[in-house]
Short mmCIF file of C-alpha atoms and ligand atoms in Angstrom, two decimals:
data_model
loop_
_atom_site.label_atom_id
_atom_site.label_comp_id
_atom_site.label_asym_id
_atom_site.label_seq_id
_atom_site.Cartn_x
_atom_site.Cartn_y
_atom_site.Cartn_z
CA MET A 20 0.06 -0.09 0.09
CA THR A 21 1.50 3.30 -0.78
CA THR A 22 -0.15 7.03 -0.57
CA ILE A 23 1.53 9.77 -2.74
CA TYR A 24 0.63 13.42 -1.72
CA TYR A 25 0.98 15.35 -4.79
CA LEU A 26 0.87 19.86 -5.25
CA SER A 27 0.26 20.81 -8.47
CA ALA A 28 -0.47 24.37 -10.09
CA ALA A 29 -0.29 23.63 -13.67
CA GLY A 30 -0.55 19.59 -13.57
CA ASN A 31 3.08 18.64 -14.01
CA SER A 32 3.68 17.60 -11.19
CA LEU A 33 -0.21 15.72 -10.47
CA TYR A 34 0.48 14.16 -14.33
CA ALA A 35 4.29 12.68 -12.73
CA ALA A 36 2.22 11.33 -9.04
CA LYS A 37 0.05 9.82 -11.60
CA ARG A 38 1.56 8.14 -14.33
CA ILE A 39 3.56 6.96 -11.16
CA LYS A 40 1.17 5.51 -9.54
CA GLN A 41 0.09 3.53 -12.46
CA ALA A 42 3.93 1.86 -12.66
CA LEU A 43 3.08 0.91 -8.62
CA THR A 44 -0.40 -0.51 -10.03
CA ALA A 45 1.29 -3.10 -12.43
CA ASP A 46 3.16 -4.25 -9.95
CA GLY A 47 0.28 -5.12 -7.92
CA ASP A 48 0.22 -2.06 -5.51
CA THR A 49 -2.93 -0.38 -3.96
CA THR A 50 -1.69 3.30 -4.50
CA GLU A 51 -3.66 6.25 -2.94
CA LEU A 52 -3.28 9.36 -4.55
CA ILE A 53 -4.30 12.71 -2.39
CA ALA A 54 -3.37 16.01 -3.29
CA MET A 55 -1.88 17.64 0.07
CA LYS A 56 -4.44 21.00 -0.38
CA SER A 57 -7.35 18.67 -0.56
CA VAL A 58 -5.46 17.38 4.25
CA LEU A 59 -4.23 21.35 4.57
CA GLN A 60 -8.00 22.17 4.36
CA GLY A 61 -9.26 19.42 5.85
CA LYS A 62 -11.16 18.24 2.90
CA ALA A 63 -9.62 14.65 3.06
CA ALA A 64 -8.27 12.79 5.71
CA ARG A 65 -3.99 12.40 5.71
CA PRO A 66 -3.97 8.39 5.83
CA SER A 67 -0.43 7.32 6.63
CA SER A 68 1.45 4.11 4.99
CA LYS A 69 4.36 1.78 4.87
CA ARG A 70 5.00 3.65 2.01
CA ILE A 71 4.45 7.14 1.05
CA GLY A 72 5.39 10.28 -2.24
CA LEU A 73 5.52 13.02 -2.15
CA VAL A 74 5.42 14.60 -5.41
CA MET A 75 5.34 18.87 -5.78
CA PRO A 76 7.10 21.20 -8.05
CA LEU A 77 10.29 22.82 -6.65
CA HIS A 78 9.44 26.86 -5.98
CA PHE A 79 12.73 29.38 -5.87
CA PHE A 80 15.33 26.47 -5.69
CA GLY A 81 13.19 24.79 -2.63
CA LEU A 82 9.69 23.69 -1.61
CA PRO A 83 6.95 25.14 -2.19
CA LEU A 84 5.53 26.41 1.41
CA LEU A 85 2.51 24.33 1.34
CA ALA A 86 3.94 21.21 1.13
CA GLU A 87 6.60 22.66 3.34
CA GLU A 88 3.26 23.02 6.04
CA PHE A 89 2.19 19.64 5.43
CA ILE A 90 5.90 17.81 5.59
CA ARG A 91 6.24 19.19 9.23
CA SER A 92 1.90 18.49 9.82
CA PHE A 93 2.37 14.94 8.84
CA ASP A 94 3.54 12.28 11.25
CA TRP A 95 5.94 9.55 10.02
CA GLN A 96 5.88 7.20 12.43
CA GLU A 97 4.12 4.49 10.37
CA THR A 98 5.97 4.84 7.23
CA ASP A 99 9.18 2.49 6.06
CA TYR A 100 9.71 4.78 2.96
CA ILE A 101 9.61 7.94 1.87
CA PHE A 102 10.14 8.61 -1.56
CA THR A 103 9.62 12.02 -3.47
CA VAL A 104 9.41 13.66 -6.84
CA ILE A 105 10.30 17.49 -7.12
CA THR A 106 9.45 18.35 -11.19
CA CYS A 107 10.95 21.45 -12.13
CA GLY A 108 12.35 23.76 -15.64
CA TRP A 109 15.52 22.65 -14.46
CA HIS A 110 16.50 21.47 -11.20
CA TYR A 111 20.70 22.87 -11.12
CA MET A 112 20.35 25.29 -8.61
CA SER A 113 17.86 23.43 -6.16
CA TYR A 114 17.88 22.65 -2.35
CA ALA A 115 14.34 20.97 -2.16
CA LEU A 116 15.36 17.31 -1.74
CA HIS A 117 17.44 18.00 0.99
CA SER A 118 14.78 20.17 2.83
CA VAL A 119 12.46 16.95 2.41
CA ASN A 120 14.90 14.77 4.77
CA GLU A 121 15.88 18.06 7.26
CA LEU A 122 12.44 18.13 7.97
CA LEU A 123 12.01 14.43 8.23
CA GLN A 124 14.64 14.26 10.90
CA GLN A 125 13.03 16.67 13.06
CA GLN A 126 10.80 13.60 12.96
CA GLY A 127 13.16 10.93 13.20
CA ARG A 128 13.36 9.93 10.10
CA THR A 129 14.96 10.56 6.28
CA LEU A 130 14.41 10.43 3.04
CA GLN A 131 15.23 7.25 1.18
CA ALA A 132 14.98 8.53 -2.36
CA GLY A 133 14.47 11.47 -4.21
CA PHE A 134 13.85 12.69 -7.77
CA TYR A 135 14.40 15.47 -10.32
CA ILE A 136 12.58 15.63 -12.98
CA ASP A 137 12.81 18.36 -15.64
CA MET A 138 9.68 19.35 -17.12
CA LEU A 139 9.03 22.73 -18.09
CA SER A 140 9.16 25.76 -16.07
CA ILE A 141 5.92 27.51 -15.53
CA TYR A 142 6.99 30.46 -13.84
CA LEU A 143 6.43 33.59 -16.93
CA PRO A 144 7.93 36.47 -15.54
CA LEU A 145 11.60 34.93 -16.03
CA ASN A 146 10.25 32.85 -18.91
CA ASP A 147 8.23 31.73 -21.55
CA ILE A 148 6.60 28.19 -22.77
CA PRO A 149 8.02 26.68 -25.15
CA ALA A 150 6.99 25.75 -28.76
CA ALA A 151 4.80 22.13 -28.92
CA ALA A 152 7.17 20.41 -30.50
CA LYS A 153 10.20 20.99 -27.67
CA LYS A 154 7.28 21.14 -24.94
CA GLU A 155 6.40 17.42 -25.75
CA GLN A 156 10.48 16.14 -26.65
CA ARG A 157 10.90 17.57 -23.26
CA LEU A 158 8.43 16.22 -21.88
CA GLN A 159 8.81 13.26 -23.40
CA LYS A 160 11.97 12.53 -21.58
CA ALA A 161 9.91 13.51 -18.44
CA ASP A 162 8.70 10.38 -18.94
CA THR A 163 11.29 8.63 -19.30
CA LYS A 164 12.99 9.76 -16.15
CA ILE A 165 9.57 9.57 -14.13
CA ASP A 166 9.21 6.06 -15.40
CA ILE A 167 13.28 4.93 -14.29
CA ALA A 168 12.56 6.59 -10.83
CA ALA A 169 8.54 3.95 -10.48
CA GLN A 170 10.83 1.67 -11.33
CA LYS A 171 13.47 2.35 -8.40
CA ILE A 172 10.74 3.01 -5.87
CA ILE A 173 9.08 -0.36 -6.86
CA GLN A 174 12.21 -2.47 -5.48
CA SER A 175 12.12 0.13 -2.43
CA GLN A 176 15.92 1.75 -3.51
CA LYS A 177 17.66 4.25 -2.44
CA HIS A 178 18.85 7.03 -4.15
CA ARG A 179 19.08 10.71 -3.71
CA ASP A 180 19.21 13.31 -7.49
CA HIS A 181 22.11 15.65 -6.72
CA GLU A 182 22.00 18.59 -5.62
CA TYR A 183 24.32 21.91 -6.90
CA LEU A 184 24.62 25.34 -5.40
CA GLN A 185 23.05 24.00 -1.80
CA LEU A 186 23.76 26.95 -0.34
CA LEU A 187 23.05 29.72 -2.61
CA SER A 188 19.83 28.26 -3.08
CA ARG A 189 18.13 28.02 0.02
CA GLY A 190 19.35 31.92 0.76
CA PHE A 191 17.51 32.39 -1.95
CA HIS A 192 14.58 30.85 -1.06
CA THR A 193 14.46 32.10 2.31
CA TYR A 194 14.90 35.77 1.08
CA VAL A 195 12.12 34.78 -1.47
CA LYS A 196 9.88 33.07 1.77
CA LYS A 197 10.12 36.56 4.15
CA LYS A 198 8.43 38.23 0.87
CA ARG A 199 5.88 36.03 0.18
CA GLN A 200 2.74 38.13 1.99
CA GLY A 201 3.05 40.58 -0.63
CA LEU A 202 3.33 38.58 -3.67
CA ASP A 203 0.02 38.74 -5.24
CA LYS A 204 -0.19 42.38 -4.81
CA VAL A 205 0.50 41.80 -8.78
CA PHE A 206 -1.73 40.50 -10.02
CA GLN A 207 -5.11 41.11 -11.75
CA ALA A 208 -7.23 40.40 -13.55
CA THR A 209 -8.55 41.90 -17.51
CA GLU A 210 -11.29 42.87 -19.10
CA GLU A 211 -11.50 38.78 -20.29
CA CYS A 212 -13.14 37.90 -16.78
CA THR A 213 -15.88 36.14 -17.16
CA GLY A 214 -16.29 35.99 -13.64
CA CYS A 215 -16.36 31.90 -13.63
CA ALA A 216 -14.41 31.46 -10.38
CA ILE A 217 -12.23 28.88 -11.92
CA CYS A 218 -9.20 30.76 -10.10
CA GLU A 219 -11.70 31.38 -6.69
CA LYS A 220 -11.88 27.41 -6.39
CA ILE A 221 -8.18 26.05 -7.76
CA CYS A 222 -6.03 28.16 -5.34
CA PRO A 223 -4.54 26.58 -2.68
CA THR A 224 -4.94 28.48 -0.66
CA GLY A 225 -8.35 30.21 -0.61
CA ASN A 226 -6.43 33.74 -1.31
CA ILE A 227 -8.90 34.01 -3.99
CA SER A 228 -12.36 35.39 -3.97
CA LEU A 229 -14.53 37.42 -6.45
CA ILE A 230 -15.96 41.10 -6.00
CA ASP A 231 -19.66 40.81 -6.08
CA GLY A 232 -18.89 37.52 -8.39
CA LYS A 233 -16.90 39.21 -10.67
CA ALA A 234 -13.58 39.55 -11.14
CA PRO A 235 -11.12 38.35 -8.58
CA LEU A 236 -9.22 39.34 -5.27
CA TRP A 237 -6.20 38.65 -3.98
CA HIS A 238 -6.12 38.66 -0.08
CA HIS A 239 -2.02 38.32 0.52
CA ASN A 240 -1.55 35.05 1.23
CA CYS A 241 -0.18 34.09 -2.08
CA THR A 242 1.86 31.10 -2.68
CA GLN A 243 2.57 32.13 -6.85
CA CYS A 244 2.30 28.65 -7.25
CA LEU A 245 -0.05 30.32 -10.78
CA ALA A 246 -2.65 27.81 -10.43
CA CYS A 247 -4.74 30.71 -10.74
CA LEU A 248 -3.26 32.45 -14.17
CA HIS A 249 -2.41 28.84 -15.67
CA ASN A 250 -5.94 28.24 -15.60
CA CYS A 251 -8.03 30.80 -16.59
CA PRO A 252 -10.20 29.91 -19.40
CA ASN A 253 -9.44 33.21 -20.74
CA GLN A 254 -6.34 33.63 -19.66
CA ALA A 255 -7.64 36.54 -17.96
CA ILE A 256 -5.12 36.56 -15.36
CA GLU A 257 -1.42 38.84 -15.37
CA LEU A 258 1.38 38.69 -12.94
CA GLY A 259 2.46 42.75 -13.49
CA LYS A 260 3.50 43.20 -16.94
CA TRP A 261 5.46 40.35 -17.05
CA THR A 262 2.94 37.71 -18.92
CA LYS A 263 1.10 40.07 -21.00
CA GLY A 264 1.40 37.70 -24.11
CA LYS A 265 3.22 34.63 -22.54
CA GLN A 266 1.53 31.34 -24.39
CA ARG A 267 -0.77 29.49 -21.25
CA TYR A 268 -0.18 25.58 -19.49
CA ARG A 269 -1.78 22.94 -18.10
CA HIS A 270 -0.09 19.44 -18.93
CA PRO A 271 -1.59 17.75 -21.91
CA GLY A 272 -2.22 14.25 -19.92
CA ILE A 273 -4.14 16.88 -17.03
CA ALA A 274 -7.66 17.96 -17.06
CA LEU A 275 -8.94 21.37 -15.41
CA HIS A 276 -11.21 19.47 -13.19
CA GLU A 277 -8.45 17.72 -11.39
CA LEU A 278 -6.88 20.66 -10.83
CA VAL A 279 -9.56 22.04 -9.46
C1 FMN B 19 6.51 30.06 -8.03
C2 FMN B 19 7.59 29.22 -8.97
C3 FMN B 19 8.96 28.74 -9.01
C4 FMN B 19 9.78 28.17 -9.82
N1 FMN B 19 10.54 28.45 -9.34
C5 FMN B 19 11.42 27.27 -9.89
C6 FMN B 19 13.05 26.87 -9.83
O1 FMN B 19 13.60 27.86 -9.36
N2 FMN B 19 13.22 26.22 -10.56
C7 FMN B 19 12.85 25.67 -11.53
O2 FMN B 19 13.27 24.92 -12.01
N3 FMN B 19 11.86 25.68 -11.86
C8 FMN B 19 10.99 27.00 -10.90
N4 FMN B 19 9.52 26.17 -10.99
C9 FMN B 19 8.87 25.76 -11.95
C10 FMN B 19 8.36 25.10 -11.16
O3 FMN B 19 8.82 23.85 -10.71
C11 FMN B 19 7.85 23.61 -13.02
O4 FMN B 19 7.41 24.16 -13.57
C12 FMN B 19 6.64 22.60 -12.24
O5 FMN B 19 7.34 21.46 -13.10
C13 FMN B 19 5.91 22.88 -11.54
O6 FMN B 19 4.35 21.95 -11.55
P1 FMN B 19 2.91 21.91 -11.37
O7 FMN B 19 2.69 22.29 -12.68
O8 FMN B 19 3.15 20.60 -10.64
O9 FMN B 19 2.81 23.22 -10.41
C14 FMN B 19 8.49 27.88 -10.53
C15 FMN B 19 7.37 27.67 -10.59
C16 FMN B 19 6.85 28.59 -9.73
C17 FMN B 19 4.90 28.44 -10.25
#
């Protein structure tokens, strides 16, 4: 029995979690997928299993804030094998696996296996979504890496992908974390907004509400996961001027309703 807890804004991590589940199930395991946000919002139980996986994106070279909160609040005592899969654009500057291990050590546990899966970065202020052919190529390459990780997990192998520039990553991540309260001041809805409320429903921290059932309002408890921006059906959400005219993204293997 395996439980995989995932966090995902544009579907990359959910896709990886589903693919790992598929491999474990084919091997005869009973695998359950649970959204970390449902647990944190009190909408789902947090069953403990002998094997537990955490699948989530890399945020500013480290762990997403919600993942950190999840790991801290979880009781790890009944678990024998803990694995973590971090999806990202480019993992060479990072310390997320190190962070997971540190948090587990606070409960006397360690991370048995940790993997980075380079997919593509959804952080539009710093990059664009690549053109279709390149996107497909990157996602195919990611599939191979996910499958290799899944086989190691099936065999309960120990594994840790290397992390470069850990100290620098930690410094930058800590700096951004301190600034988080005001991070959403630059979000805005354009005239394309129809008040469909997908943004309100998809936000993992419940940070968005619609004013008079129309335009969204952000309440300054944002983790900048960009779920609202990428999943808006009308592309009506912008992050300042940095996202204007840029293509939005959801992993082609994931439907909107799976993330909401
Ligand atoms: C706030 C934020 C920060 C990010 N920081 C990094 C980073 O430091 N390095 C990186 O390679 N990708 C970074 N990314 C890209 C994501 O890690 C990547 O696109 C991930 O696969 C998204 O997964 P999801 O769709 O499951 O949320 C960042 C994305 C966001 C939204």
